Amino acid sequence: MKKTMIVLSALLLASPVFAATTTDETVAEAHKGADTAKEKLHQSQHKGEELKLKSKHAAEGKSNATSSKIEEGSQKTWNKTKEGTEKGWDKTKRGAENLKNKATD
């Protein structure tokens, strides 16, 4: 009987630790899902911008011109730079949020 009470007491004391771990894992998974969704959204937006630029060049009859190809390449590079910067910023924000949570716990 005493052993059962000790085990139950230990489980009750440890339950907040399990809850915190589960919550942290759940939050991490939610962040991962949000990052994936945001990334896919931006990729489709950027693809739209690139196609719009290509169609503009085609309408002007400059689709094979060197300047058009350079401008289209610059657009792709700029979009990738924006995506990379946003990923970095999100990681920085999340890291600061984690430090804040650890400091307050």
PDB file of C-alpha atoms in Angstrom:
ATOM      1  CA  MET A   1       0.000   0.000   0.000  1.00  0.00           C
ATOM      2  CA  LYS A   2       2.800   2.411   0.873  1.00  0.00           C
ATOM      3  CA  LYS A   3       4.566   1.631  -2.411  1.00  0.00           C
ATOM      4  CA  THR A   4       1.380   2.385  -4.335  1.00  0.00           C
ATOM      5  CA  MET A   5       0.987   5.727  -2.563  1.00  0.00           C
ATOM      6  CA  ILE A   6       4.615   6.609  -3.245  1.00  0.00           C
ATOM      7  CA  VAL A   7       4.247   5.769  -6.949  1.00  0.00           C
ATOM      8  CA  LEU A   8       1.015   7.766  -7.210  1.00  0.00           C
ATOM      9  CA  SER A   9       2.600  10.726  -5.438  1.00  0.00           C
ATOM     10  CA  ALA A  10       5.598  10.601  -7.754  1.00  0.00           C
ATOM     11  CA  LEU A  11       3.314  10.519 -10.802  1.00  0.00           C
ATOM     12  CA  LEU A  12       1.306  13.478  -9.543  1.00  0.00           C
ATOM     13  CA  LEU A  13       4.459  15.466  -8.890  1.00  0.00           C
ATOM     14  CA  ALA A  14       5.902  14.612 -12.300  1.00  0.00           C
ATOM     15  CA  SER A  15       2.723  15.308 -14.300  1.00  0.00           C
ATOM     16  CA  PRO A  16       3.438  19.051 -14.799  1.00  0.00           C
ATOM     17  CA  VAL A  17       6.803  18.109 -16.326  1.00  0.00           C
ATOM     18  CA  PHE A  18       5.074  15.809 -18.810  1.00  0.00           C
ATOM     19  CA  ALA A  19       2.488  18.476 -19.580  1.00  0.00           C
ATOM     20  CA  ALA A  20       5.165  21.125 -20.183  1.00  0.00           C
ATOM     21  CA  THR A  21       7.092  18.825 -22.495  1.00  0.00           C
ATOM     22  CA  THR A  22       3.994  17.960 -24.460  1.00  0.00           C
ATOM     23  CA  THR A  23       3.048  21.619 -24.734  1.00  0.00           C
ATOM     24  CA  ASP A  24       6.538  22.581 -25.914  1.00  0.00           C
ATOM     25  CA  GLU A  25       6.487  19.814 -28.519  1.00  0.00           C
ATOM     26  CA  THR A  26       3.009  20.831 -29.644  1.00  0.00           C
ATOM     27  CA  VAL A  27       4.058  24.462 -29.991  1.00  0.00           C
ATOM     28  CA  ALA A  28       7.184  23.447 -31.918  1.00  0.00           C
ATOM     29  CA  GLU A  29       5.087  21.357 -34.315  1.00  0.00           C
ATOM     30  CA  ALA A  30       2.626  24.219 -34.768  1.00  0.00           C
ATOM     31  CA  HIS A  31       5.486  26.609 -35.563  1.00  0.00           C
ATOM     32  CA  LYS A  32       6.896  24.130 -38.067  1.00  0.00           C
ATOM     33  CA  GLY A  33       3.504  23.831 -39.780  1.00  0.00           C
ATOM     34  CA  ALA A  34       3.072  27.599 -39.875  1.00  0.00           C
ATOM     35  CA  ASP A  35       6.544  28.037 -41.349  1.00  0.00           C
ATOM     36  CA  THR A  36       5.793  25.502 -44.068  1.00  0.00           C
ATOM     37  CA  ALA A  37       2.485  27.161 -44.921  1.00  0.00           C
ATOM     38  CA  LYS A  38       4.060  30.628 -44.989  1.00  0.00           C
ATOM     39  CA  GLU A  39       6.906  29.384 -47.152  1.00  0.00           C
ATOM     40  CA  LYS A  40       4.524  27.793 -49.670  1.00  0.00           C
ATOM     41  CA  LEU A  41       2.401  30.951 -49.761  1.00  0.00           C
ATOM     42  CA  HIS A  42       5.420  33.134 -50.487  1.00  0.00           C
ATOM     43  CA  GLN A  43       6.743  30.740 -53.099  1.00  0.00           C
ATOM     44  CA  SER A  44       3.446  30.909 -54.983  1.00  0.00           C
ATOM     45  CA  GLN A  45       3.330  34.694 -54.647  1.00  0.00           C
ATOM     46  CA  HIS A  46       6.864  34.966 -55.997  1.00  0.00           C
ATOM     47  CA  LYS A  47       6.134  32.539 -58.816  1.00  0.00           C
ATOM     48  CA  GLY A  48       3.178  34.773 -59.736  1.00  0.00           C
ATOM     49  CA  GLU A  49       5.408  37.860 -59.752  1.00  0.00           C
ATOM     50  CA  GLU A  50       7.959  36.091 -61.941  1.00  0.00           C
ATOM     51  CA  LEU A  51       5.296  34.891 -64.405  1.00  0.00           C
ATOM     52  CA  LYS A  52       3.794  38.385 -64.513  1.00  0.00           C
ATOM     53  CA  LEU A  53       7.190  39.833 -65.391  1.00  0.00           C
ATOM     54  CA  LYS A  54       7.762  37.176 -68.082  1.00  0.00           C
ATOM     55  CA  SER A  55       4.356  37.827 -69.628  1.00  0.00           C
ATOM     56  CA  LYS A  56       5.037  41.574 -69.590  1.00  0.00           C
ATOM     57  CA  HIS A  57       8.301  40.986 -71.464  1.00  0.00           C
ATOM     58  CA  ALA A  58       6.568  38.647 -73.912  1.00  0.00           C
ATOM     59  CA  ALA A  59       3.849  41.247 -74.577  1.00  0.00           C
ATOM     60  CA  GLU A  60       6.522  43.839 -75.273  1.00  0.00           C
ATOM     61  CA  GLY A  61       8.281  41.414 -77.614  1.00  0.00           C
ATOM     62  CA  LYS A  62      11.414  41.362 -75.436  1.00  0.00           C
ATOM     63  CA  SER A  63      11.125  37.852 -73.989  1.00  0.00           C
ATOM     64  CA  ASN A  64      14.472  36.743 -75.465  1.00  0.00           C
ATOM     65  CA  ALA A  65      16.301  40.016 -74.836  1.00  0.00           C
ATOM     66  CA  THR A  66      19.297  39.893 -72.525  1.00  0.00           C
ATOM     67  CA  SER A  67      17.965  42.743 -70.385  1.00  0.00           C
ATOM     68  CA  SER A  68      14.705  40.841 -69.846  1.00  0.00           C
ATOM     69  CA  LYS A  69      16.542  37.688 -68.810  1.00  0.00           C
ATOM     70  CA  ILE A  70      18.683  39.702 -66.384  1.00  0.00           C
ATOM     71  CA  GLU A  71      15.628  41.398 -64.908  1.00  0.00           C
ATOM     72  CA  GLU A  72      13.842  38.039 -64.496  1.00  0.00           C
ATOM     73  CA  GLY A  73      16.930  36.536 -62.853  1.00  0.00           C
ATOM     74  CA  SER A  74      17.186  39.520 -60.522  1.00  0.00           C
ATOM     75  CA  GLN A  75      13.533  39.067 -59.573  1.00  0.00           C
ATOM     76  CA  LYS A  76      14.150  35.403 -58.661  1.00  0.00           C
ATOM     77  CA  THR A  77      17.238  36.290 -56.640  1.00  0.00           C
ATOM     78  CA  TRP A  78      15.411  39.064 -54.795  1.00  0.00           C
ATOM     79  CA  ASN A  79      12.530  36.719 -53.941  1.00  0.00           C
ATOM     80  CA  LYS A  80      14.918  34.073 -52.580  1.00  0.00           C
ATOM     81  CA  THR A  81      16.685  36.735 -50.522  1.00  0.00           C
ATOM     82  CA  LYS A  82      13.382  37.879 -49.036  1.00  0.00           C
ATOM     83  CA  GLU A  83      12.420  34.287 -48.169  1.00  0.00           C
ATOM     84  CA  GLY A  84      15.784  33.613 -46.531  1.00  0.00           C
ATOM     85  CA  THR A  85      15.639  36.821 -44.532  1.00  0.00           C
ATOM     86  CA  GLU A  86      12.150  36.027 -43.320  1.00  0.00           C
ATOM     87  CA  LYS A  87      13.180  32.505 -42.264  1.00  0.00           C
ATOM     88  CA  GLY A  88      16.095  33.973 -40.313  1.00  0.00           C
ATOM     89  CA  TRP A  89      13.883  36.554 -38.668  1.00  0.00           C
ATOM     90  CA  ASP A  90      11.325  33.894 -37.682  1.00  0.00           C
ATOM     91  CA  LYS A  91      14.065  31.759 -36.101  1.00  0.00           C
ATOM     92  CA  THR A  92      15.394  34.784 -34.204  1.00  0.00           C
ATOM     93  CA  LYS A  93      11.917  35.650 -32.941  1.00  0.00           C
ATOM     94  CA  ARG A  94      11.284  32.073 -31.889  1.00  0.00           C
ATOM     95  CA  GLY A  95      14.638  31.888 -30.107  1.00  0.00           C
ATOM     96  CA  ALA A  96      13.897  35.076 -28.198  1.00  0.00           C
ATOM     97  CA  GLU A  97      10.457  33.734 -27.324  1.00  0.00           C
ATOM     98  CA  ASN A  98      11.985  30.497 -26.004  1.00  0.00           C
ATOM     99  CA  LEU A  99      14.511  32.412 -23.886  1.00  0.00           C
ATOM    100  CA  LYS A 100      11.733  34.574 -22.490  1.00  0.00           C
ATOM    101  CA  ASN A 101       9.686  31.505 -21.610  1.00  0.00           C
ATOM    102  CA  LYS A 102      12.660  29.824 -19.927  1.00  0.00           C
ATOM    103  CA  ALA A 103      13.395  32.969 -17.924  1.00  0.00           C
ATOM    104  CA  THR A 104       9.824  33.272 -16.678  1.00  0.00           C
ATOM    105  CA  ASP A 105       9.452  29.565 -15.813  1.00  0.00           C
TER     106      ASP A 105
END
